Tab-separated table of C-alpha atoms and ligand atoms in Angstrom:
chain	number	residue	atom	x	y	z
A	1	UNK	CA	-7.152	6.646	65.006
A	2	UNK	CA	-7.819	7.377	68.666
A	3	UNK	CA	-8.289	10.890	69.923
A	4	UNK	CA	-5.049	12.790	70.353
A	5	UNK	CA	-5.361	16.454	71.281
A	6	UNK	CA	-1.863	17.048	69.960
A	7	UNK	CA	-2.703	15.718	66.483
A	8	UNK	CA	-2.087	17.842	63.357
A	9	UNK	CA	-5.813	18.521	62.898
A	10	UNK	CA	-6.183	19.602	66.536
A	11	UNK	CA	-3.298	22.029	66.230
A	12	UNK	CA	-4.158	23.363	62.814
A	13	UNK	CA	-7.934	23.358	62.552
A	14	UNK	CA	-9.815	23.570	65.866
A	15	UNK	CA	-13.245	23.834	64.208
A	16	UNK	CA	-12.860	20.541	62.357
A	17	UNK	CA	-11.148	18.968	65.380
A	18	UNK	CA	-14.166	19.786	67.522
A	19	UNK	CA	-16.447	17.923	65.109
A	20	UNK	CA	-13.916	15.080	64.887
A	21	UNK	CA	-13.849	14.652	68.673
A	22	UNK	CA	-17.638	14.906	68.885
A	23	UNK	CA	-18.055	12.264	66.174
A	24	UNK	CA	-15.651	9.912	67.846
A	25	UNK	CA	-17.554	10.284	71.111
A	26	UNK	CA	-20.857	9.793	69.303
A	27	UNK	CA	-19.675	6.579	67.685
A	28	UNK	CA	-18.131	5.357	70.943
A	29	UNK	CA	-21.191	6.041	73.101
A	30	UNK	CA	-24.115	5.072	70.874
A	31	UNK	CA	-25.546	1.818	69.583
A	32	UNK	CA	-25.241	1.841	65.789
A	33	UNK	CA	-28.188	-0.037	64.325
A	34	UNK	CA	-28.161	1.472	60.832
A	35	UNK	CA	-28.011	-1.645	58.675
A	36	UNK	CA	-25.664	-0.123	56.098
A	37	UNK	CA	-23.019	1.034	58.583
A	38	UNK	CA	-20.178	-0.690	60.373
A	39	UNK	CA	-16.963	0.026	62.299
A	40	UNK	CA	-13.780	-0.684	60.318
A	41	UNK	CA	-10.622	-2.200	61.788
A	42	UNK	CA	-7.642	-0.015	62.786
A	43	UNK	CA	-5.767	-1.336	59.721
A	44	UNK	CA	-8.544	-0.315	57.302
A	45	UNK	CA	-8.782	3.066	59.040
A	46	UNK	CA	-5.046	3.584	58.681
A	47	UNK	CA	-5.102	2.766	54.971
A	48	UNK	CA	-8.092	5.085	54.389
A	49	UNK	CA	-6.214	7.941	56.052
A	50	UNK	CA	-2.902	7.237	54.362
A	51	UNK	CA	-0.504	8.962	51.949
A	52	UNK	CA	-2.082	7.086	49.051
A	53	UNK	CA	-4.470	10.051	48.982
A	54	UNK	CA	-1.683	12.150	47.435
A	55	UNK	CA	-1.415	10.224	44.201
A	56	UNK	CA	-3.112	10.392	40.820
A	57	UNK	CA	-3.389	6.975	39.197
A	58	UNK	CA	-5.795	7.324	36.270
A	59	UNK	CA	-5.779	4.116	34.298
A	60	UNK	CA	-5.246	0.583	35.550
A	61	UNK	CA	-2.251	-1.391	36.907
A	62	UNK	CA	0.509	-1.352	34.290
A	63	UNK	CA	-1.414	1.148	32.099
A	64	UNK	CA	-1.420	4.504	33.889
A	65	UNK	CA	-1.578	8.070	32.648
A	66	UNK	CA	0.827	9.283	35.378
A	67	UNK	CA	4.353	8.461	36.446
A	68	UNK	CA	5.210	7.220	39.916
A	69	UNK	CA	2.379	4.694	40.045
A	70	UNK	CA	4.459	1.617	40.907
A	71	UNK	CA	3.096	1.368	44.439
A	72	UNK	CA	-0.427	2.139	43.241
A	73	UNK	CA	-0.112	-0.813	40.855
A	74	UNK	CA	0.838	-3.127	43.712
A	75	UNK	CA	-2.039	-1.988	45.887
A	76	UNK	CA	-4.695	-2.052	43.164
A	77	UNK	CA	-3.549	-5.446	41.817
A	78	UNK	CA	-3.768	-6.933	45.305
A	79	UNK	CA	-7.238	-5.424	45.799
A	80	UNK	CA	-8.404	-6.908	42.469
A	81	UNK	CA	-6.933	-10.353	43.201
A	82	UNK	CA	-8.458	-10.454	46.674
A	83	UNK	CA	-11.883	-9.335	45.391
A	84	UNK	CA	-11.773	-12.097	42.766
A	85	UNK	CA	-10.782	-14.653	45.378
A	86	UNK	CA	-13.459	-13.465	47.792
A	87	UNK	CA	-16.336	-13.565	45.328
A	88	UNK	CA	-15.068	-16.038	42.708
A	89	UNK	CA	-15.748	-13.564	39.904
A	90	UNK	CA	-13.965	-13.380	36.529
A	91	UNK	CA	-13.188	-9.689	36.823
A	92	UNK	CA	-13.307	-7.021	39.543
A	93	UNK	CA	-12.968	-3.269	39.143
A	94	UNK	CA	-12.095	-1.795	42.554
A	95	UNK	CA	-12.180	1.872	41.520
A	96	UNK	CA	-15.850	2.916	41.830
A	97	UNK	CA	-16.047	5.493	44.586
A	98	UNK	CA	-19.495	4.382	45.741
A	99	UNK	CA	-22.147	1.741	45.267
A	100	UNK	CA	-24.159	4.067	43.048
A	101	UNK	CA	-21.138	4.558	40.805
A	102	UNK	CA	-20.511	0.811	40.754
A	103	UNK	CA	-24.077	0.493	39.422
A	104	UNK	CA	-23.745	3.373	36.978
A	105	UNK	CA	-20.675	1.693	35.501
A	106	UNK	CA	-22.818	-1.321	34.620
A	107	UNK	CA	-25.468	0.817	32.948
A	108	UNK	CA	-22.824	2.752	31.062
A	109	UNK	CA	-21.018	-0.409	29.918
A	110	UNK	CA	-24.045	-2.498	29.054
A	111	UNK	CA	-26.897	-0.177	28.202
A	112	UNK	CA	-25.234	2.808	26.538
A	113	UNK	CA	-23.418	1.515	23.459
A	114	UNK	CA	-21.691	4.811	22.670
A	115	UNK	CA	-22.570	7.436	20.104
A	116	UNK	CA	-25.554	7.004	17.799
A	117	UNK	CA	-22.972	6.323	15.098
A	118	UNK	CA	-21.430	3.466	17.096
A	119	UNK	CA	-24.897	2.101	17.645
A	120	UNK	CA	-25.661	2.035	13.906
A	121	UNK	CA	-22.284	0.447	13.260
A	122	UNK	CA	-22.945	-2.267	15.833
A	123	UNK	CA	-26.318	-3.036	14.256
A	124	UNK	CA	-24.679	-3.326	10.857
A	125	UNK	CA	-21.781	-5.515	11.999
A	126	UNK	CA	-23.754	-7.758	14.227
A	127	UNK	CA	-27.463	-7.665	13.363
A	128	UNK	CA	-28.255	-10.584	15.708
A	129	UNK	CA	-26.850	-8.923	18.801
A	130	UNK	CA	-29.236	-6.708	20.729
A	131	UNK	CA	-28.300	-3.054	20.878
A	132	UNK	CA	-29.195	-1.494	24.193
A	133	UNK	CA	-29.837	2.222	24.275
A	134	UNK	CA	-31.181	4.974	26.532
A	135	UNK	CA	-34.908	4.596	26.889
A	136	UNK	CA	-34.684	0.803	27.096
A	137	UNK	CA	-36.532	-1.007	29.839
A	138	UNK	CA	-35.074	-2.065	33.191
A	139	UNK	CA	-36.899	-4.290	35.673
A	140	UNK	CA	-35.926	-3.730	39.323
A	141	UNK	CA	-37.238	-3.790	42.885
A	142	UNK	CA	-39.419	-0.825	43.881
A	143	UNK	CA	-37.674	1.659	46.179
A	144	UNK	CA	-40.593	1.580	48.641
A	145	UNK	CA	-40.334	-2.214	48.782
A	146	UNK	CA	-36.652	-2.174	49.698
A	147	UNK	CA	-34.975	-1.255	46.392
A	148	UNK	CA	-32.370	1.442	45.774
A	149	UNK	CA	-32.387	4.872	44.135
A	150	UNK	CA	-29.744	3.812	41.628
A	151	UNK	CA	-31.956	0.958	40.366
A	152	UNK	CA	-34.089	3.276	38.256
A	153	UNK	CA	-35.711	5.860	40.524
A	154	UNK	CA	-36.783	8.833	38.393
A	155	UNK	CA	-34.677	11.328	40.382
A	156	UNK	CA	-31.526	9.231	39.798
A	157	UNK	CA	-29.542	9.095	36.580
A	158	UNK	CA	-30.651	5.454	36.165
A	159	UNK	CA	-34.292	6.562	36.058
A	160	UNK	CA	-33.527	9.501	33.800
A	161	UNK	CA	-31.797	7.349	31.188
A	162	UNK	CA	-34.098	4.345	31.162
A	163	UNK	CA	-37.711	3.334	31.403
A	164	UNK	CA	-38.312	1.253	34.475
A	165	UNK	CA	-40.809	-1.339	35.613
A	166	UNK	CA	-40.669	-2.411	39.242
A	167	UNK	CA	-41.400	-5.673	40.940
A	168	UNK	CA	-42.308	-5.531	44.614
A	169	UNK	CA	-43.051	-7.704	47.604
A	170	UNK	CA	-46.414	-9.319	48.260
A	171	UNK	CA	-48.649	-7.506	50.706
A	172	UNK	CA	-49.430	-10.723	52.632
A	173	UNK	CA	-45.944	-12.237	52.877
A	174	UNK	CA	-43.571	-9.282	52.515
A	175	UNK	CA	-41.560	-11.457	50.089
A	176	UNK	CA	-40.775	-11.214	46.383
A	177	UNK	CA	-43.058	-13.509	44.397
A	178	UNK	CA	-41.008	-14.999	41.557
A	179	UNK	CA	-44.101	-15.853	39.485
A	180	UNK	CA	-45.006	-12.181	39.546
A	181	UNK	CA	-41.449	-11.205	38.549
A	182	UNK	CA	-41.697	-13.614	35.590
A	183	UNK	CA	-45.079	-12.190	34.579
A	184	UNK	CA	-43.760	-8.612	34.694
A	185	UNK	CA	-40.647	-9.572	32.734
A	186	UNK	CA	-42.685	-11.228	29.978
A	187	UNK	CA	-44.896	-8.179	29.878
A	188	UNK	CA	-42.306	-5.360	29.888
A	189	UNK	CA	-39.486	-7.246	28.103
A	190	UNK	CA	-36.601	-5.584	29.969
A	191	UNK	CA	-33.106	-5.347	28.538
A	192	UNK	CA	-31.763	-5.625	32.060
A	193	UNK	CA	-33.080	-7.094	35.309
A	194	UNK	CA	-31.636	-5.632	38.498
A	195	UNK	CA	-31.769	-7.651	41.688
A	196	UNK	CA	-30.638	-6.681	45.164
A	197	UNK	CA	-31.946	-4.279	47.769
A	198	UNK	CA	-31.333	-1.878	50.611
A	199	UNK	CA	-34.086	-3.147	52.848
A	200	UNK	CA	-35.040	-6.735	52.067
A	201	UNK	CA	-34.467	-9.291	54.790
A	202	UNK	CA	-35.018	-12.505	52.824
A	203	UNK	CA	-32.811	-14.725	50.686
A	204	UNK	CA	-32.533	-13.813	47.007
A	205	UNK	CA	-33.430	-16.543	44.506
A	206	UNK	CA	-30.752	-15.717	41.935
A	207	UNK	CA	-31.291	-18.936	39.965
A	208	UNK	CA	-34.922	-18.095	39.346
A	209	UNK	CA	-34.017	-14.559	38.294
A	210	UNK	CA	-31.447	-16.030	35.894
A	211	UNK	CA	-34.074	-18.298	34.314
A	212	UNK	CA	-36.377	-15.334	33.823
A	213	UNK	CA	-33.577	-13.156	32.400
A	214	UNK	CA	-32.655	-15.894	29.973
A	215	UNK	CA	-36.243	-16.394	28.882
A	216	UNK	CA	-36.781	-12.704	28.065
A	217	UNK	CA	-33.258	-12.041	26.782
A	218	UNK	CA	-32.278	-9.609	29.534
A	219	UNK	CA	-28.915	-9.029	31.136
A	220	UNK	CA	-28.878	-9.797	34.851
A	221	UNK	CA	-27.277	-7.678	37.545
A	222	UNK	CA	-27.153	-8.233	41.310
A	223	UNK	CA	-26.434	-5.364	43.674
A	224	UNK	CA	-25.237	-7.132	46.814
A	225	UNK	CA	-24.222	-3.945	48.657
A	226	UNK	CA	-25.963	-5.007	51.848
A	227	UNK	CA	-25.243	-8.710	51.903
A	228	UNK	CA	-21.721	-8.748	50.405
A	229	UNK	CA	-20.144	-10.013	53.647
A	230	UNK	CA	-22.660	-12.865	53.814
A	231	UNK	CA	-22.140	-13.736	50.141
A	232	UNK	CA	-18.338	-13.643	50.473
A	233	UNK	CA	-18.478	-16.136	53.338
A	234	UNK	CA	-21.039	-18.472	51.766
A	235	UNK	CA	-23.791	-17.550	54.219
A	236	UNK	CA	-26.035	-16.265	51.445
A	237	UNK	CA	-26.129	-17.858	47.962
A	238	UNK	CA	-23.803	-16.103	45.533
A	239	UNK	CA	-25.203	-14.414	42.421
A	240	UNK	CA	-21.774	-14.474	40.743
A	241	UNK	CA	-22.248	-17.735	38.790
A	242	UNK	CA	-25.540	-16.658	37.219
A	243	UNK	CA	-25.275	-12.881	36.817
A	244	UNK	CA	-23.585	-10.852	34.102
A	245	UNK	CA	-22.743	-8.160	36.655
A	246	UNK	CA	-22.463	-8.056	40.434
A	247	UNK	CA	-21.948	-4.768	42.244
A	248	UNK	CA	-21.453	-3.916	45.879
A	249	UNK	CA	-20.416	-1.273	48.316
A	250	UNK	CA	-17.435	-2.172	50.460
A	251	UNK	CA	-18.497	-0.612	53.766
A	252	UNK	CA	-21.606	-2.444	54.936
A	253	UNK	CA	-21.433	-6.105	55.989
A	254	UNK	CA	-18.130	-6.271	54.086
A	255	UNK	CA	-16.681	-3.892	56.739
A	256	UNK	CA	-14.266	-2.012	54.502
A	257	UNK	CA	-13.930	1.668	53.642
A	258	UNK	CA	-16.776	3.630	52.071
A	259	UNK	CA	-16.646	2.708	48.381
A	260	UNK	CA	-17.860	0.537	45.513
A	261	UNK	CA	-16.854	-2.532	43.526
A	262	UNK	CA	-18.076	-3.740	40.118
A	263	UNK	CA	-17.662	-7.390	39.150
A	264	UNK	CA	-18.485	-8.981	35.820
A	265	UNK	CA	-18.071	-11.955	33.545
A	266	UNK	CA	-14.836	-11.977	31.503
A	267	UNK	CA	-16.652	-10.869	28.326
A	268	UNK	CA	-17.563	-7.583	29.945
A	269	UNK	CA	-14.168	-6.795	31.512
A	270	UNK	CA	-13.037	-4.276	28.895
A	271	UNK	CA	-16.337	-2.454	28.763
A	272	UNK	CA	-16.660	-2.245	32.548
A	273	UNK	CA	-13.129	-0.915	32.947
A	274	UNK	CA	-13.722	1.715	30.247
A	275	UNK	CA	-17.028	2.670	31.835
A	276	UNK	CA	-15.429	3.294	35.254
A	277	UNK	CA	-12.435	5.127	33.783
A	278	UNK	CA	-12.560	7.195	31.608
A	279	UNK	CA	-16.329	6.779	31.223
A	280	UNK	CA	-17.434	7.956	34.603
A	281	UNK	CA	-14.580	8.752	36.967
A	282	UNK	CA	-11.156	10.352	36.830
A	283	UNK	CA	-8.376	9.537	39.285
A	284	UNK	CA	-9.386	6.706	41.609
A	285	UNK	CA	-9.312	7.338	45.369
A	286	UNK	CA	-6.153	5.291	45.891
A	287	UNK	CA	-6.209	5.569	49.700
A	288	UNK	CA	-9.648	3.947	49.532
A	289	UNK	CA	-8.449	1.321	47.048
A	290	UNK	CA	-5.660	0.527	49.552
A	291	UNK	CA	-8.226	0.293	52.358
A	292	UNK	CA	-10.385	-1.993	50.192
A	293	UNK	CA	-7.363	-4.280	49.700
A	294	UNK	CA	-6.828	-4.431	53.478
A	295	UNK	CA	-10.517	-5.081	54.128
A	296	UNK	CA	-10.694	-7.835	51.474
A	297	UNK	CA	-7.644	-9.412	53.131
A	298	UNK	CA	-9.517	-9.407	56.444
A	299	UNK	CA	-12.625	-10.845	54.783
A	300	UNK	CA	-10.620	-13.796	53.455
A	301	UNK	CA	-9.702	-14.873	56.991
A	302	UNK	CA	-11.722	-17.554	58.817
A	303	UNK	CA	-12.627	-15.092	61.647
A	304	UNK	CA	-14.628	-13.074	59.135
A	305	UNK	CA	-16.987	-15.967	58.512
A	306	UNK	CA	-17.500	-16.352	62.267
A	307	UNK	CA	-18.269	-12.627	62.445
A	308	UNK	CA	-20.875	-12.939	59.667
A	309	UNK	CA	-22.440	-15.941	61.399
A	310	UNK	CA	-22.826	-13.834	64.548
A	311	UNK	CA	-24.287	-10.948	62.506
A	312	UNK	CA	-27.056	-13.254	61.251
A	313	UNK	CA	-27.604	-14.884	64.652
A	314	UNK	CA	-27.870	-11.444	66.255
A	315	UNK	CA	-30.309	-10.198	63.604
A	316	UNK	CA	-32.538	-13.238	64.116
A	317	UNK	CA	-32.483	-12.741	67.893
A	318	UNK	CA	-33.222	-9.024	67.619
A	319	UNK	CA	-36.129	-9.683	65.225
A	320	UNK	CA	-37.591	-12.421	67.441
A	321	UNK	CA	-37.222	-10.274	70.543
A	322	UNK	CA	-39.025	-7.362	68.890
A	323	UNK	CA	-41.805	-9.653	67.654
A	324	UNK	CA	-42.223	-11.076	71.154
A	325	UNK	CA	-42.696	-7.466	72.323
A	326	UNK	CA	-45.574	-6.982	69.864
A	327	UNK	CA	-43.649	-5.327	67.040
A	328	UNK	CA	-44.238	-6.478	63.499
A	329	UNK	CA	-41.326	-7.252	61.174
A	330	UNK	CA	-41.974	-7.102	57.408
A	331	UNK	CA	-41.988	-10.727	56.117
A	332	UNK	CA	-42.065	-11.926	59.730
A	333	UNK	CA	-38.316	-12.079	60.294
A	334	UNK	CA	-34.915	-12.100	58.657
A	335	UNK	CA	-32.460	-14.368	56.864
A	336	UNK	CA	-29.694	-11.770	56.798
A	337	UNK	CA	-28.275	-8.853	58.783
A	338	UNK	CA	-31.280	-6.530	58.736
A	339	UNK	CA	-34.976	-6.225	59.409
A	340	UNK	CA	-37.707	-3.771	58.581
A	341	UNK	CA	-39.881	-2.955	61.583
A	342	UNK	CA	-43.487	-2.078	60.741
A	343	UNK	CA	-44.548	0.272	63.533
A	344	UNK	CA	-48.234	0.347	62.597
A	345	UNK	CA	-49.427	-2.556	64.744
A	346	UNK	CA	-47.552	-1.988	67.980
A	347	UNK	CA	-47.313	1.807	67.808
A	348	UNK	CA	-49.855	3.117	65.278
A	349	UNK	CA	-49.409	6.771	66.239
A	350	UNK	CA	-45.619	6.648	66.047
A	351	UNK	CA	-44.018	7.376	62.662
A	352	UNK	CA	-40.575	6.187	61.630
A	353	UNK	CA	-39.343	9.793	61.867
A	354	UNK	CA	-40.590	10.114	65.464
A	355	UNK	CA	-39.053	6.758	66.392
A	356	UNK	CA	-35.713	7.698	64.809
A	357	UNK	CA	-35.689	10.964	66.764
A	358	UNK	CA	-36.667	9.463	70.126
A	359	UNK	CA	-34.262	6.546	69.816
A	360	UNK	CA	-31.489	8.916	68.765
A	361	UNK	CA	-31.999	10.919	71.952
A	362	UNK	CA	-31.590	7.677	73.896
A	363	UNK	CA	-28.318	6.826	72.122
A	364	UNK	CA	-29.776	4.242	69.715
A	365	UNK	CA	-29.043	5.221	66.111
A	366	UNK	CA	-31.477	3.924	63.467
A	367	UNK	CA	-33.035	5.119	60.231
A	368	UNK	CA	-36.682	5.623	59.391
A	369	UNK	CA	-37.665	3.585	56.360
A	370	UNK	CA	-40.650	3.226	54.081
A	371	UNK	CA	-42.369	-0.102	54.484
A	372	UNK	CA	-44.062	-1.798	51.512
A	373	UNK	CA	-47.437	-0.131	50.774
A	374	UNK	CA	-46.614	2.625	53.267
A	375	UNK	CA	-49.235	5.360	53.461
A	376	UNK	CA	-46.898	7.816	55.129
A	377	UNK	CA	-44.500	10.036	53.166
A	378	UNK	CA	-40.750	9.218	52.752
A	379	UNK	CA	-39.671	11.809	55.338
A	380	UNK	CA	-42.172	10.373	57.816
A	381	UNK	CA	-42.581	6.636	57.095
A	382	UNK	CA	-44.176	3.825	59.103
A	383	UNK	CA	-41.024	1.794	59.448
A	384	UNK	CA	-37.587	1.511	60.950
A	385	UNK	CA	-34.711	-0.393	59.391
A	386	UNK	CA	-32.429	-2.100	61.897
A	387	UNK	CA	-29.220	-4.036	61.295
A	388	UNK	CA	-26.666	-5.828	63.409
A	389	UNK	CA	-23.293	-5.520	61.581
A	390	UNK	CA	-21.935	-2.673	63.751
A	391	UNK	CA	-23.055	-4.025	67.135
A	392	UNK	CA	-21.656	-7.427	66.206
A	393	UNK	CA	-18.320	-5.827	65.337
A	394	UNK	CA	-18.263	-4.438	68.901
A	395	UNK	CA	-18.588	-8.018	70.146
A	396	UNK	CA	-22.228	-7.928	71.219
A	397	UNK	CA	-24.173	-11.182	71.140
A	398	UNK	CA	-27.651	-12.546	71.664
A	399	UNK	CA	-28.028	-11.339	75.288
A	400	UNK	CA	-27.260	-7.808	74.173
A	401	UNK	CA	-29.730	-8.111	71.251
A	402	UNK	CA	-32.507	-9.025	73.700
A	403	UNK	CA	-31.567	-6.027	75.791
A	404	UNK	CA	-31.496	-3.737	72.730
A	405	UNK	CA	-35.010	-4.915	71.782
A	406	UNK	CA	-36.126	-4.105	75.298
A	407	UNK	CA	-34.587	-0.632	75.198
A	408	UNK	CA	-36.162	0.122	71.803
A	409	UNK	CA	-39.615	-0.866	73.005
A	410	UNK	CA	-39.191	1.169	76.215
A	411	UNK	CA	-38.362	4.297	74.215
A	412	UNK	CA	-41.205	3.807	71.708
A	413	UNK	CA	-43.674	3.054	74.484
A	414	UNK	CA	-42.696	6.220	76.374
A	415	UNK	CA	-43.761	8.432	73.430
A	416	UNK	CA	-40.477	10.249	73.535
A	417	UNK	CA	-40.466	10.940	77.285
A	418	UNK	CA	-37.199	12.713	78.157
A	419	UNK	CA	-36.702	10.889	81.466
A	420	UNK	CA	-37.047	7.482	79.818
A	421	UNK	CA	-34.607	8.580	77.108
A	422	UNK	CA	-32.107	9.611	79.781
A	423	UNK	CA	-32.355	6.305	81.656
A	424	UNK	CA	-32.069	4.270	78.415
A	425	UNK	CA	-29.094	6.402	77.398
A	426	UNK	CA	-27.348	5.513	80.662
A	427	UNK	CA	-27.856	1.806	79.922
A	428	UNK	CA	-26.640	2.297	76.358
A	429	UNK	CA	-23.561	4.011	77.728
A	430	UNK	CA	-22.885	1.038	80.006
A	431	UNK	CA	-23.100	-1.376	77.057
A	432	UNK	CA	-20.771	0.826	75.004
A	433	UNK	CA	-18.234	0.898	77.844
A	434	UNK	CA	-18.259	-2.888	77.943
A	435	UNK	CA	-18.124	-3.429	74.143
A	436	UNK	CA	-15.491	-1.122	72.711
A	437	UNK	CA	-15.038	0.110	69.158
A	438	UNK	CA	-12.335	-1.744	67.174
A	439	UNK	CA	-10.022	1.281	67.084
A	440	UNK	CA	-10.481	2.293	70.747
B	501	DSN	N1	-27.575	1.750	50.351
B	501	DSN	C1	-28.259	2.739	51.131
B	501	DSN	C2	-28.431	2.233	52.530
B	501	DSN	O1	-28.780	1.089	52.594
B	501	DSN	O2	-28.313	2.928	53.537
B	501	DSN	C3	-27.682	4.061	51.005
B	501	DSN	O3	-27.734	4.453	49.660
């Protein structure tokens, strides 16, 4: 939606309209380097802002708890079919409202068998089948090493329900050591192993995780929220063949609306669907389900693969350009769309929080991020996470990535000098004028 001062919001609600206009200008005139963000197409935007928001559709296609759901059924069935085609999974539930809820659905379906009574009954009926209960062990990547809150952090429901052991990356290489994962798994005997990350720039070895899960009798889940676009286009190995569950958000590299998606093997279909609704959510956000369907349709087109190839090419160029300007990247580089910049070598006195603030003032939007073995606190950090999905959507390529690296280093080197920020901002503005947003 482009700005229209005669729009219903402008006429009816000037306070919200002011923020709306400011946000549109912010997105138009800044370089978006947050690895988990992107700019959706006009078609996805239209679906997300559509009349589907008016409708309750609790239940699933053909089995709803409300009348008038015939169009909801069409939209949701298309979204499911396209998700299955995109990822080659047995079953897809397109209703989770976020990535965290997509993950919670897995825990609810697989690790919480129901009431204590149901648990006893299951033991009786099927003594050979493991019963998974609250308090069981999960093995997942440490948050400070690139993991996610919903993978067992104590402040999240996943960490409140379950005991958690974390694997991490090696100090020397910045990579996950699979021998160490195997050792931890044998030691802690998890009922579930969670793979996937929010800030890990290297290729996941799903096959090795699957071997370990099989050896210790654990279920295996992959959260591909960040790399879903790369997985869907075959540019990162797919976890679908070897995992019991695969979850994702739909708004990062996948470039759809803000939301979640839970995929599973056929055996788990019923339990996953019951976990999402009525287990965890009520009426699905049908405008978002419609936008997911549109986005999945876009992702099935050949242009989407070319886009993902450019995302990776741009990330590699940005990482190399930063390294050549004396910045350290955790693990030395990237195989995907993101990188974790370790500020300690090039700019030891600059924290991630300072860098985020200074770059923001220059029109370059990033997020501070803990780096593995960080000695600074989470609100301070020694790292920055950078990603190329949004800039690539604007049409930027390797020349622009070199320039972005240059601008970043100029800002960091100036220690937040206001004049430098102003001059960088002018250059950023020029780039944004040349490479428009998809809806502009
Ligand atoms: N997935 C996180 C991110 O990468 O930004 C947000 O929870």
